[in-house]
Amino acid sequence: MGRKDTVTKDYMKNTEVFADAFNYFLYSGKQVIDPTKLHVQDTTEIAMPYGDKKTVFPVQKYRDNLDYLSAMQDDHVAYLLLGIENQAEIHHAMAVKNMVYDALQYASQVEKAAKFHREKKSGKQDRKKSGREVKKPDSGEYLSGFYKEDRLLPVITLVILFNADPWDGAMSIHEMLSVPDEGLLQFIPDYRINLIAPAQMNDESIDKLKTSLREVLLYIKYSKNKKKLKELLTTDDRFKKVEKDAVIVINTLTNSQFKIDEKEEIVDMCQAMVEIRAEMREELIEEVREEVKAEVKEEVKAEVKEEVKAEVKEEVKAEVKEEVKAETRKEEKVLSIRSLMKTVGFTVEQAMNALQIPEEEYAMYEKLL
């Protein structure tokens, strides 16, 4: 079992938190289930359904998986709670899995009833204490070990997704079926899962929770929204007094780093967040300094580049201006040479000589003519 499984399982062993989850889901937050009347069930027991020792068939296939459950019972109902802490581990056959859990619990109750009747028949059960006379079972009762007047405790399994992501698995057996003829569905019993997923709950619904499970689910819901988390921790007074076990769950499931004093049972998450921010500020100063230094360096480079670019532009502008002037003078001299050749009848050499063009430039002008 991983760390996340361990902390969620230990957390949900708290009868107050356990009752709170079921009171929220079953009764919209009304305090119907009394945590003081809950007692822990052994979830690792092997269900032995269907009667006496001669016909019993042990169901062990899902025994190990039952270790992941928190199971409690009062005088009226058997409650099972399965915590799932990681989106990657969402069980897309959860409806089947829960159906098996519940069936094993019912089978266990059938076996307990059969065991009671066997012991009563053998005299091991005090008939006066049980308040029931020994009855001779009919053939059906003898075969099953379960008498007509026997009754089962209802079993309710609740899945809690301890993750900020929405549940994307099937919600029922029918959703998992491939049925070409939908008319057949009316003959196929459905089995729906009961689910608490914080991402799919509004804050008003989560507020119906009375224990620290409220803070756990609220924090998980907004664990990927820093702005909302900051708002929660600065405006919600209930985060000033959160049970240590709940903070351990929050730290483990969201990779948060709230400090926990082992001597204290209550954690002020609001103050802890202030301290975490202060520590992070100190740790980040040098890191940010290097980042800013690099940014400033790039900014200075850009500024210097613009300054140098302006200087070079002026220099190039002056050079280009001189080049343009020189080209203009050449063009004027070419026009003058042509004019002398046309009007006076000079040769190229006579025209260039008349215009006092240096002999070393004769070849250049001859090419331009």
CSV table of C-alpha atoms in Angstrom, one decimal:
chain,number,residue,atom,x,y,z
A,1,MET,CA,0.0,0.0,0.0
A,2,GLY,CA,1.4,3.4,-1.0
A,3,ARG,CA,1.8,6.4,1.2
A,4,LYS,CA,-1.3,8.1,-0.1
A,5,ASP,CA,-3.4,5.0,0.5
A,6,THR,CA,-2.1,4.7,4.1
A,7,VAL,CA,-2.8,8.3,5.2
A,8,THR,CA,-6.3,8.4,3.7
A,9,LYS,CA,-7.1,5.0,5.2
A,10,ASP,CA,-5.8,6.1,8.7
A,11,TYR,CA,-7.6,9.4,8.4
A,12,MET,CA,-11.0,7.8,7.5
A,13,LYS,CA,-10.7,5.4,10.6
A,14,ASN,CA,-11.7,8.4,12.6
A,15,THR,CA,-15.3,7.7,13.5
A,16,GLU,CA,-16.3,11.4,13.4
A,17,VAL,CA,-14.8,11.9,10.0
A,18,PHE,CA,-16.3,8.6,8.8
A,19,ALA,CA,-19.8,9.5,10.1
A,20,ASP,CA,-19.4,13.0,8.6
A,21,ALA,CA,-18.9,11.6,5.1
A,22,PHE,CA,-22.0,9.4,5.3
A,23,ASN,CA,-24.1,12.0,7.0
A,24,TYR,CA,-23.2,14.4,4.2
A,25,PHE,CA,-23.9,11.9,1.4
A,26,LEU,CA,-27.0,10.2,2.9
A,27,TYR,CA,-28.6,13.0,4.8
A,28,SER,CA,-27.3,16.3,3.3
A,29,GLY,CA,-25.2,17.0,6.4
A,30,LYS,CA,-27.9,16.2,9.0
A,31,GLN,CA,-26.3,14.5,11.9
A,32,VAL,CA,-28.1,11.2,11.8
A,33,ILE,CA,-25.3,8.7,12.1
A,34,ASP,CA,-23.8,8.9,15.6
A,35,PRO,CA,-20.0,8.4,15.5
A,36,THR,CA,-20.0,7.2,19.1
A,37,LYS,CA,-22.2,4.3,18.1
A,38,LEU,CA,-20.0,3.2,15.2
A,39,HIS,CA,-17.7,0.2,15.7
A,40,VAL,CA,-15.0,-0.9,13.3
A,41,GLN,CA,-15.6,-4.0,11.1
A,42,ASP,CA,-12.8,-6.4,10.2
A,43,THR,CA,-12.5,-5.8,6.4
A,44,THR,CA,-10.0,-8.6,6.0
A,45,GLU,CA,-12.3,-11.4,7.1
A,46,ILE,CA,-13.1,-14.1,4.5
A,47,ALA,CA,-16.8,-14.3,3.6
A,48,MET,CA,-18.1,-17.8,4.0
A,49,PRO,CA,-21.5,-17.7,2.3
A,50,TYR,CA,-24.3,-20.2,2.0
A,51,GLY,CA,-24.9,-22.3,5.0
A,52,ASP,CA,-23.4,-25.0,7.1
A,53,LYS,CA,-19.8,-26.2,7.2
A,54,LYS,CA,-20.6,-29.0,4.7
A,55,THR,CA,-21.8,-26.7,2.0
A,56,VAL,CA,-19.7,-23.6,2.7
A,57,PHE,CA,-17.6,-22.1,-0.1
A,58,PRO,CA,-14.9,-19.6,1.0
A,59,VAL,CA,-14.8,-16.4,-1.1
A,60,GLN,CA,-11.2,-15.2,-1.0
A,61,LYS,CA,-10.6,-13.6,-4.3
A,62,TYR,CA,-11.1,-10.0,-3.1
A,63,ARG,CA,-9.7,-10.5,0.4
A,64,ASP,CA,-6.6,-8.4,-0.2
A,65,ASN,CA,-8.5,-5.6,-1.9
A,66,LEU,CA,-10.7,-5.3,1.2
A,67,ASP,CA,-7.6,-4.0,3.0
A,68,TYR,CA,-8.2,-0.7,1.3
A,69,LEU,CA,-11.7,-0.3,2.8
A,70,SER,CA,-12.7,1.4,6.0
A,71,ALA,CA,-15.7,-0.5,7.3
A,72,MET,CA,-17.9,0.4,10.3
A,73,GLN,CA,-21.3,-0.6,11.5
A,74,ASP,CA,-23.9,0.6,13.9
A,75,ASP,CA,-27.2,-1.0,15.0
A,76,HIS,CA,-28.9,-0.3,11.7
A,77,VAL,CA,-26.5,-0.3,8.8
A,78,ALA,CA,-23.1,-1.6,7.7
A,79,TYR,CA,-21.0,1.2,6.1
A,80,LEU,CA,-18.1,0.7,3.8
A,81,LEU,CA,-15.9,3.5,2.7
A,82,LEU,CA,-13.3,3.3,-0.1
A,83,GLY,CA,-10.9,6.2,-0.5
A,84,ILE,CA,-9.3,6.7,-4.0
A,85,GLU,CA,-6.5,9.2,-3.9
A,86,ASN,CA,-5.1,9.4,-7.3
A,87,GLN,CA,-6.7,10.1,-10.7
A,88,ALA,CA,-4.3,7.6,-12.4
A,89,GLU,CA,-5.8,4.9,-10.1
A,90,ILE,CA,-9.5,5.6,-10.8
A,91,HIS,CA,-11.0,2.1,-11.1
A,92,HIS,CA,-13.1,2.1,-14.3
A,93,ALA,CA,-14.8,-1.0,-13.1
A,94,MET,CA,-15.6,0.5,-9.6
A,95,ALA,CA,-19.3,-0.5,-9.9
A,96,VAL,CA,-18.3,-4.2,-10.2
A,97,LYS,CA,-15.7,-3.9,-7.5
A,98,ASN,CA,-18.1,-2.3,-5.0
A,99,MET,CA,-20.8,-4.8,-5.9
A,100,VAL,CA,-18.4,-7.6,-4.9
A,101,TYR,CA,-17.5,-5.8,-1.7
A,102,ASP,CA,-21.1,-5.4,-0.7
A,103,ALA,CA,-21.9,-9.0,-1.8
A,104,LEU,CA,-19.1,-10.3,0.4
A,105,GLN,CA,-20.5,-8.3,3.3
A,106,TYR,CA,-24.0,-9.7,2.8
A,107,ALA,CA,-22.5,-13.2,2.4
A,108,SER,CA,-20.7,-12.6,5.7
A,109,GLN,CA,-23.9,-11.7,7.4
A,110,VAL,CA,-25.6,-14.8,6.0
A,111,GLU,CA,-22.8,-16.9,7.4
A,112,LYS,CA,-23.0,-15.3,10.8
A,113,ALA,CA,-26.7,-16.0,10.9
A,114,ALA,CA,-26.0,-19.6,9.9
A,115,LYS,CA,-23.3,-19.9,12.6
A,116,PHE,CA,-25.7,-18.5,15.2
A,117,HIS,CA,-28.3,-21.1,14.3
A,118,ARG,CA,-25.7,-23.9,14.4
A,119,GLU,CA,-24.4,-22.9,17.8
A,120,LYS,CA,-27.9,-22.4,19.1
A,121,LYS,CA,-28.9,-25.8,18.0
A,122,SER,CA,-25.8,-27.3,19.5
A,123,GLY,CA,-26.4,-25.5,22.8
A,124,LYS,CA,-23.4,-23.2,22.6
A,125,GLN,CA,-25.8,-20.2,22.4
A,126,ASP,CA,-27.6,-19.2,25.5
A,127,ARG,CA,-31.2,-19.5,24.5
A,128,LYS,CA,-32.4,-17.2,27.2
A,129,LYS,CA,-30.0,-14.4,26.2
A,130,SER,CA,-30.8,-14.8,22.6
A,131,GLY,CA,-34.5,-14.6,23.3
A,132,ARG,CA,-35.3,-17.0,20.5
A,133,GLU,CA,-36.4,-20.6,20.7
A,134,VAL,CA,-34.6,-23.3,18.8
A,135,LYS,CA,-36.5,-23.8,15.5
A,136,LYS,CA,-36.4,-26.8,13.3
A,137,PRO,CA,-35.4,-25.4,9.9
A,138,ASP,CA,-37.3,-26.4,6.8
A,139,SER,CA,-35.3,-27.7,3.9
A,140,GLY,CA,-34.6,-24.3,2.4
A,141,GLU,CA,-33.5,-22.8,5.7
A,142,TYR,CA,-31.3,-25.9,6.4
A,143,LEU,CA,-29.7,-25.6,3.0
A,144,SER,CA,-28.8,-21.9,3.3
A,145,GLY,CA,-28.5,-21.6,7.0
A,146,PHE,CA,-30.5,-18.4,6.7
A,147,TYR,CA,-34.0,-18.6,8.2
A,148,LYS,CA,-37.1,-16.8,6.9
A,149,GLU,CA,-37.2,-14.4,9.9
A,150,ASP,CA,-33.5,-13.6,9.6
A,151,ARG,CA,-32.7,-10.1,8.2
A,152,LEU,CA,-29.6,-8.5,6.8
A,153,LEU,CA,-28.2,-5.1,7.7
A,154,PRO,CA,-28.1,-2.9,4.7
A,155,VAL,CA,-24.7,-2.3,3.3
A,156,ILE,CA,-23.7,1.1,1.8
A,157,THR,CA,-20.4,1.7,0.1
A,158,LEU,CA,-19.1,5.2,-0.5
A,159,VAL,CA,-16.2,6.2,-2.8
A,160,ILE,CA,-14.3,9.3,-2.0
A,161,LEU,CA,-12.0,10.7,-4.7
A,162,PHE,CA,-9.1,12.5,-2.9
A,163,ASN,CA,-8.1,14.3,-6.1
A,164,ALA,CA,-8.7,17.7,-7.8
A,165,ASP,CA,-9.6,16.0,-11.1
A,166,PRO,CA,-13.2,15.0,-12.0
A,167,TRP,CA,-14.2,11.4,-11.8
A,168,ASP,CA,-14.2,10.1,-15.4
A,169,GLY,CA,-15.1,6.4,-14.7
A,170,ALA,CA,-18.4,4.6,-15.1
A,171,MET,CA,-21.0,5.3,-12.4
A,172,SER,CA,-22.9,2.1,-12.8
A,173,ILE,CA,-22.9,-1.5,-14.1
A,174,HIS,CA,-25.3,-0.4,-16.9
A,175,GLU,CA,-22.8,2.2,-18.1
A,176,MET,CA,-20.2,-0.6,-18.5
A,177,LEU,CA,-22.3,-2.9,-20.5
A,178,SER,CA,-22.4,-3.4,-24.2
A,179,VAL,CA,-26.0,-4.2,-24.9
A,180,PRO,CA,-27.2,-4.1,-28.6
A,181,ASP,CA,-30.8,-4.5,-27.4
A,182,GLU,CA,-31.5,-1.8,-24.8
A,183,GLY,CA,-34.7,-3.5,-23.9
A,184,LEU,CA,-32.6,-6.1,-22.2
A,185,LEU,CA,-31.5,-3.6,-19.6
A,186,GLN,CA,-34.8,-3.8,-17.7
A,187,PHE,CA,-33.9,-7.5,-16.9
A,188,ILE,CA,-30.3,-6.7,-15.9
A,189,PRO,CA,-29.9,-5.4,-12.3
A,190,ASP,CA,-28.0,-2.2,-12.2
A,191,TYR,CA,-25.5,-1.3,-9.5
A,192,ARG,CA,-24.5,2.3,-9.0
A,193,ILE,CA,-21.6,3.7,-7.1
A,194,ASN,CA,-21.9,6.3,-4.4
A,195,LEU,CA,-19.3,9.0,-5.1
A,196,ILE,CA,-17.9,12.1,-3.4
A,197,ALA,CA,-15.5,13.9,-5.8
A,198,PRO,CA,-14.5,17.5,-4.7
A,199,ALA,CA,-14.1,18.7,-8.3
A,200,GLN,CA,-17.8,17.9,-8.9
A,201,MET,CA,-19.1,19.6,-5.7
A,202,ASN,CA,-19.9,23.2,-5.2
A,203,ASP,CA,-18.5,25.0,-2.1
A,204,GLU,CA,-22.0,25.1,-0.5
A,205,SER,CA,-22.2,21.3,-0.6
A,206,ILE,CA,-18.7,20.9,0.9
A,207,ASP,CA,-19.7,23.3,3.7
A,208,LYS,CA,-22.3,20.8,4.9
A,209,LEU,CA,-19.4,18.7,6.2
A,210,LYS,CA,-18.8,19.3,9.9
A,211,THR,CA,-15.4,17.8,10.4
A,212,SER,CA,-11.9,18.5,8.9
A,213,LEU,CA,-13.0,16.5,5.9
A,214,ARG,CA,-14.5,19.8,4.7
A,215,GLU,CA,-11.1,21.5,4.8
A,216,VAL,CA,-9.4,18.5,3.2
A,217,LEU,CA,-11.9,18.4,0.2
A,218,LEU,CA,-11.9,22.2,-0.2
A,219,TYR,CA,-8.1,22.3,-0.3
A,220,ILE,CA,-7.9,19.4,-2.7
A,221,LYS,CA,-10.6,20.9,-4.9
A,222,TYR,CA,-8.6,24.1,-5.4
A,223,SER,CA,-5.1,22.6,-5.1
A,224,LYS,CA,-4.3,23.6,-8.7
A,225,ASN,CA,-5.7,27.1,-8.3
A,226,LYS,CA,-3.1,29.2,-6.3
A,227,LYS,CA,-5.3,32.3,-6.3
A,228,LYS,CA,-8.3,30.5,-4.8
A,229,LEU,CA,-6.1,28.7,-2.3
A,230,LYS,CA,-4.7,32.0,-1.1
A,231,GLU,CA,-8.2,33.3,-0.8
A,232,LEU,CA,-9.3,30.3,1.3
A,233,LEU,CA,-6.4,30.5,3.7
A,234,THR,CA,-6.8,34.2,4.2
A,235,THR,CA,-10.6,34.4,4.6
A,236,ASP,CA,-11.8,31.0,5.9
A,237,ASP,CA,-11.3,30.9,9.7
A,238,ARG,CA,-11.8,27.1,9.8
A,239,PHE,CA,-8.3,26.8,8.2
A,240,LYS,CA,-6.9,28.3,11.3
A,241,LYS,CA,-7.7,25.2,13.3
A,242,VAL,CA,-7.2,22.0,11.3
A,243,GLU,CA,-6.6,18.6,12.8
A,244,LYS,CA,-3.0,17.4,12.4
A,245,ASP,CA,-4.2,14.2,10.6
A,246,ALA,CA,-6.1,16.2,8.1
A,247,VAL,CA,-3.1,18.4,7.4
A,248,ILE,CA,-1.0,15.2,6.8
A,249,VAL,CA,-3.6,14.1,4.3
A,250,ILE,CA,-3.4,17.5,2.5
A,251,ASN,CA,0.4,17.5,2.5
A,252,THR,CA,0.6,14.0,1.1
A,253,LEU,CA,-2.1,14.3,-1.5
A,254,THR,CA,-1.3,17.8,-2.8
A,255,ASN,CA,2.5,17.9,-2.2
A,256,SER,CA,2.0,20.8,0.1
A,257,GLN,CA,4.5,21.6,2.8
A,258,PHE,CA,2.6,22.8,5.9
A,259,LYS,CA,4.7,22.4,9.0
A,260,ILE,CA,3.3,20.1,11.6
A,261,ASP,CA,4.3,20.2,15.2
A,262,GLU,CA,4.1,16.7,16.5
A,263,LYS,CA,3.3,18.0,20.0
A,264,GLU,CA,0.2,19.9,18.7
A,265,GLU,CA,-3.0,18.3,17.5
A,266,ILE,CA,-4.2,21.4,15.7
A,267,VAL,CA,-2.5,23.3,12.8
A,268,ASP,CA,-3.1,26.9,11.8
A,269,MET,CA,-2.8,26.5,8.1
A,270,CYS,CA,-3.2,30.2,7.5
A,271,GLN,CA,-0.2,31.1,9.6
A,272,ALA,CA,1.7,28.1,8.2
A,273,MET,CA,1.1,29.4,4.7
A,274,VAL,CA,2.5,32.8,5.8
A,275,GLU,CA,5.6,31.1,7.1
A,276,ILE,CA,6.0,28.9,4.0
A,277,ARG,CA,5.7,32.0,1.8
A,278,ALA,CA,8.4,33.8,3.9
A,279,GLU,CA,10.7,30.8,3.7
A,280,MET,CA,10.1,30.5,0.0
A,281,ARG,CA,10.8,34.2,-0.4
A,282,GLU,CA,14.2,33.8,1.2
A,283,GLU,CA,15.0,30.7,-0.9
A,284,LEU,CA,14.0,32.4,-4.1
A,285,ILE,CA,15.8,35.7,-3.7
A,286,GLU,CA,19.1,34.4,-5.2
A,287,GLU,CA,17.3,32.4,-7.9
A,288,VAL,CA,15.2,35.5,-8.8
A,289,ARG,CA,18.3,37.7,-8.6
A,290,GLU,CA,20.0,35.6,-11.3
A,291,GLU,CA,16.9,35.6,-13.5
A,292,VAL,CA,16.6,39.4,-13.1
A,293,LYS,CA,20.3,39.8,-13.8
A,294,ALA,CA,19.9,37.9,-17.0
A,295,GLU,CA,16.8,40.0,-18.0
A,296,VAL,CA,18.6,43.3,-17.2
A,297,LYS,CA,21.6,42.1,-19.2
A,298,GLU,CA,19.4,41.5,-22.2
A,299,GLU,CA,17.7,44.9,-21.7
A,300,VAL,CA,21.1,46.7,-21.5
A,301,LYS,CA,22.3,44.8,-24.6
A,302,ALA,CA,19.2,46.0,-26.4
A,303,GLU,CA,19.7,49.6,-25.3
A,304,VAL,CA,23.4,49.6,-26.2
A,305,LYS,CA,22.5,48.0,-29.5
A,306,GLU,CA,20.1,50.9,-30.3
A,307,GLU,CA,22.8,53.4,-29.3
A,308,VAL,CA,25.5,51.8,-31.4
A,309,LYS,CA,23.0,51.4,-34.2
A,310,ALA,CA,22.3,55.2,-34.1
A,311,GLU,CA,26.0,56.0,-34.1
A,312,VAL,CA,26.7,53.6,-37.0
A,313,LYS,CA,23.8,55.0,-38.9
A,314,GLU,CA,25.2,58.5,-38.7
A,315,GLU,CA,28.6,57.3,-39.8
A,316,VAL,CA,27.2,55.3,-42.7
A,317,LYS,CA,25.0,58.3,-43.6
A,318,ALA,CA,28.0,60.5,-43.9
A,319,GLU,CA,29.9,57.9,-46.0
A,320,VAL,CA,26.9,57.4,-48.2
A,321,LYS,CA,26.5,61.1,-48.6
A,322,GLU,CA,30.2,61.4,-49.8
A,323,GLU,CA,29.7,58.4,-52.1
A,324,VAL,CA,26.6,60.1,-53.6
A,325,LYS,CA,28.4,63.3,-54.1
A,326,ALA,CA,31.3,61.5,-55.8
A,327,GLU,CA,28.9,59.6,-58.1
A,328,THR,CA,27.1,62.9,-58.9
A,329,ARG,CA,30.4,64.6,-59.8
A,330,LYS,CA,31.2,61.6,-62.1
A,331,GLU,CA,27.9,61.8,-63.8
A,332,GLU,CA,28.3,65.6,-64.3
A,333,LYS,CA,31.8,65.1,-65.8
A,334,VAL,CA,30.4,62.4,-68.1
A,335,LEU,CA,27.7,64.8,-69.3
A,336,SER,CA,30.4,67.5,-69.9
A,337,ILE,CA,32.6,65.2,-71.8
A,338,ARG,CA,29.7,64.2,-74.1
A,339,SER,CA,28.7,67.8,-74.5
A,340,LEU,CA,32.3,68.9,-75.6
A,341,MET,CA,32.5,65.9,-78.0
A,342,LYS,CA,29.1,66.9,-79.5
A,343,THR,CA,29.3,70.7,-79.7
A,344,VAL,CA,33.0,71.3,-80.2
A,345,GLY,CA,34.0,68.0,-81.9
A,346,PHE,CA,36.6,67.0,-79.3
A,347,THR,CA,37.8,63.5,-78.9
A,348,VAL,CA,37.3,61.8,-75.6
A,349,GLU,CA,40.9,62.5,-74.6
A,350,GLN,CA,40.7,66.1,-75.7
A,351,ALA,CA,37.4,66.6,-73.7
A,352,MET,CA,38.9,65.0,-70.5
A,353,ASN,CA,42.0,67.1,-70.9
A,354,ALA,CA,39.9,70.2,-71.3
A,355,LEU,CA,38.0,69.3,-68.1
A,356,GLN,CA,41.3,68.7,-66.3
A,357,ILE,CA,40.5,65.1,-65.5
A,358,PRO,CA,43.6,63.3,-64.2
A,359,GLU,CA,45.1,60.9,-66.7
A,360,GLU,CA,44.7,58.0,-64.2
A,361,GLU,CA,40.9,58.4,-64.4
A,362,TYR,CA,40.7,58.4,-68.2
A,363,ALA,CA,40.1,54.6,-68.3
A,364,MET,CA,37.2,54.9,-65.8
A,365,TYR,CA,35.4,57.6,-67.7
A,366,GLU,CA,35.9,55.9,-71.0
A,367,LYS,CA,34.0,52.9,-69.6
A,368,LEU,CA,31.2,55.2,-68.4
A,369,LEU,CA,30.8,56.9,-71.8
